[in-house]
Amino acid sequence: MSDGFAVELQEVVKRFGDVTAVDHISLQIRDGEFFSLLGPSGCGKTTTLRLIAGFEMPTSGQILIGGELQGYRPAFQRPVNTVFQHYALFPHMSVYDNVAFGLEMRGVPDKETKSRVHEALELVQLPGMVHRRPDQLSGGQQQRVALARALVNQPKVLLLDEPLGALDLKLRKAMQIELKALQHRVGITFIYVTHDQEEALTMSDRIAVIRRGRVLQMGAPEGIYEHPANRFVADFIGETNFIPGRVAPLGPPVEVALDGGASVLCGWAEEGTTVGAEVTVSIRPERIGLQGVDDGGTGAELARLAGTITQAMYLGTDTRYVIEAAGGATLAVRMQNVGDGVQRHAVGDAVAVMWDPQHARVLID
């Protein structure tokens, strides 16, 4: 494949009348990569997938698959297959016939069809289900049949449009692990559409966060979570605290002045941040520590705010606190309940909230 890229989008635009669904998106998706398109409903991620599949044609821009320009090539002529949220299995057909359907339509000989169907069902761990009908299968098994039907055609790229959306939470989490393992076994490129942040973080090699038809940030899950490019990404990927303030000295670390004379330290600021600018500090709840005000220790190397606990919710492995802090900030804090020396706090306790400045981000928008 061209330069190791399975799929390339070059300044792709898709308009439906006056609505721009995809707005100059450029992507380079590597061969053998699990790549997710992540964003809220209506952001353009499914339209982008449909453009790659050939179900829609771009208004402008180019799409390449395996280094070849697709132009206006229809879906059935592209080396891709798609798995949808609603699996669209033929209810009157057996599992075998559902998986074999595409091969039979292409005139593949019976002996090869039989071999490839059984191989595909082995891949999705359904070798003994060939004679069952879809209504005799669980939701997870139906999802596996849909995957086998797509994989049996040996596509260069597998496109998945929220394929776990119809499953209950427990099964969905189990299938996330299975799907990632399956992708490793088959070794082909998966392009996965989801609005579920945890799902994208769990499975993806890289993620593109999309909003209003544009890619806001692209990178590895850890990089996007730990280093969000802007407020939308920080808010959409997991839980975070936002603290409004104004930039004082740029540092490093950056000092942000809050209302009432309090200030906090941050280790990173968006490019273009200036002294006096109104900004937002982003800090994840699990990155914040709590200390009783009488526990001693200055925490001089840490950002530090005084506050009072207003909520304490026991969640099993951790406890979630809400603190009304100096400078008008309301902060969520998650403290693990495991390990030696775990200190519990109660509603009404006066505490100091602290964090390493390197874990806080100064965002302009």
PDB file of C-alpha atoms in Angstrom, residues 13 17 34 50 54 61 70 73 83 88 94 131 142 146 154 177 230 237-238 240 275 321 363:
ATOM      1  CA  VAL A  13     -15.757  17.943   1.575  1.00  0.00           C
ATOM      2  CA  GLY A  17     -27.623  21.229   0.026  1.00  0.00           C
ATOM      3  CA  PHE A  34      -7.334   0.315  14.422  1.00  0.00           C
ATOM      4  CA  ARG A  50     -19.838   6.323   4.049  1.00  0.00           C
ATOM      5  CA  GLY A  54     -18.541   4.535  -1.545  1.00  0.00           C
ATOM      6  CA  GLY A  61     -11.383  16.246  -2.426  1.00  0.00           C
ATOM      7  CA  GLN A  70     -11.410   5.916  -5.773  1.00  0.00           C
ATOM      8  CA  ARG A  73     -16.074   4.120  -7.874  1.00  0.00           C
ATOM      9  CA  VAL A  83     -20.463  -3.624   9.519  1.00  0.00           C
ATOM     10  CA  ALA A  88     -28.918  -6.624   8.534  1.00  0.00           C
ATOM     11  CA  SER A  94     -28.692 -19.951   8.352  1.00  0.00           C
ATOM     12  CA  HIS A 131     -27.026 -24.223  10.932  1.00  0.00           C
ATOM     13  CA  GLN A 142     -25.366 -11.898  15.715  1.00  0.00           C
ATOM     14  CA  ALA A 146     -22.035  -9.779  10.773  1.00  0.00           C
ATOM     15  CA  GLN A 154     -11.097 -10.503   2.562  1.00  0.00           C
ATOM     16  CA  ILE A 177     -11.942  -6.640  23.942  1.00  0.00           C
ATOM     17  CA  ASN A 230      -8.841  22.570  23.187  1.00  0.00           C
ATOM     18  CA  ILE A 237     -12.830  12.773  26.171  1.00  0.00           C
ATOM     19  CA  GLY A 238     -13.543  11.680  29.729  1.00  0.00           C
ATOM     20  CA  THR A 240     -12.423  17.041  33.505  1.00  0.00           C
ATOM     21  CA  VAL A 275      -0.256  37.313  29.792  1.00  0.00           C
ATOM     22  CA  TYR A 321     -15.796  14.173  45.910  1.00  0.00           C
ATOM     23  CA  LEU A 363      -6.890  26.204  27.227  1.00  0.00           C
TER      24      LEU A 363
END
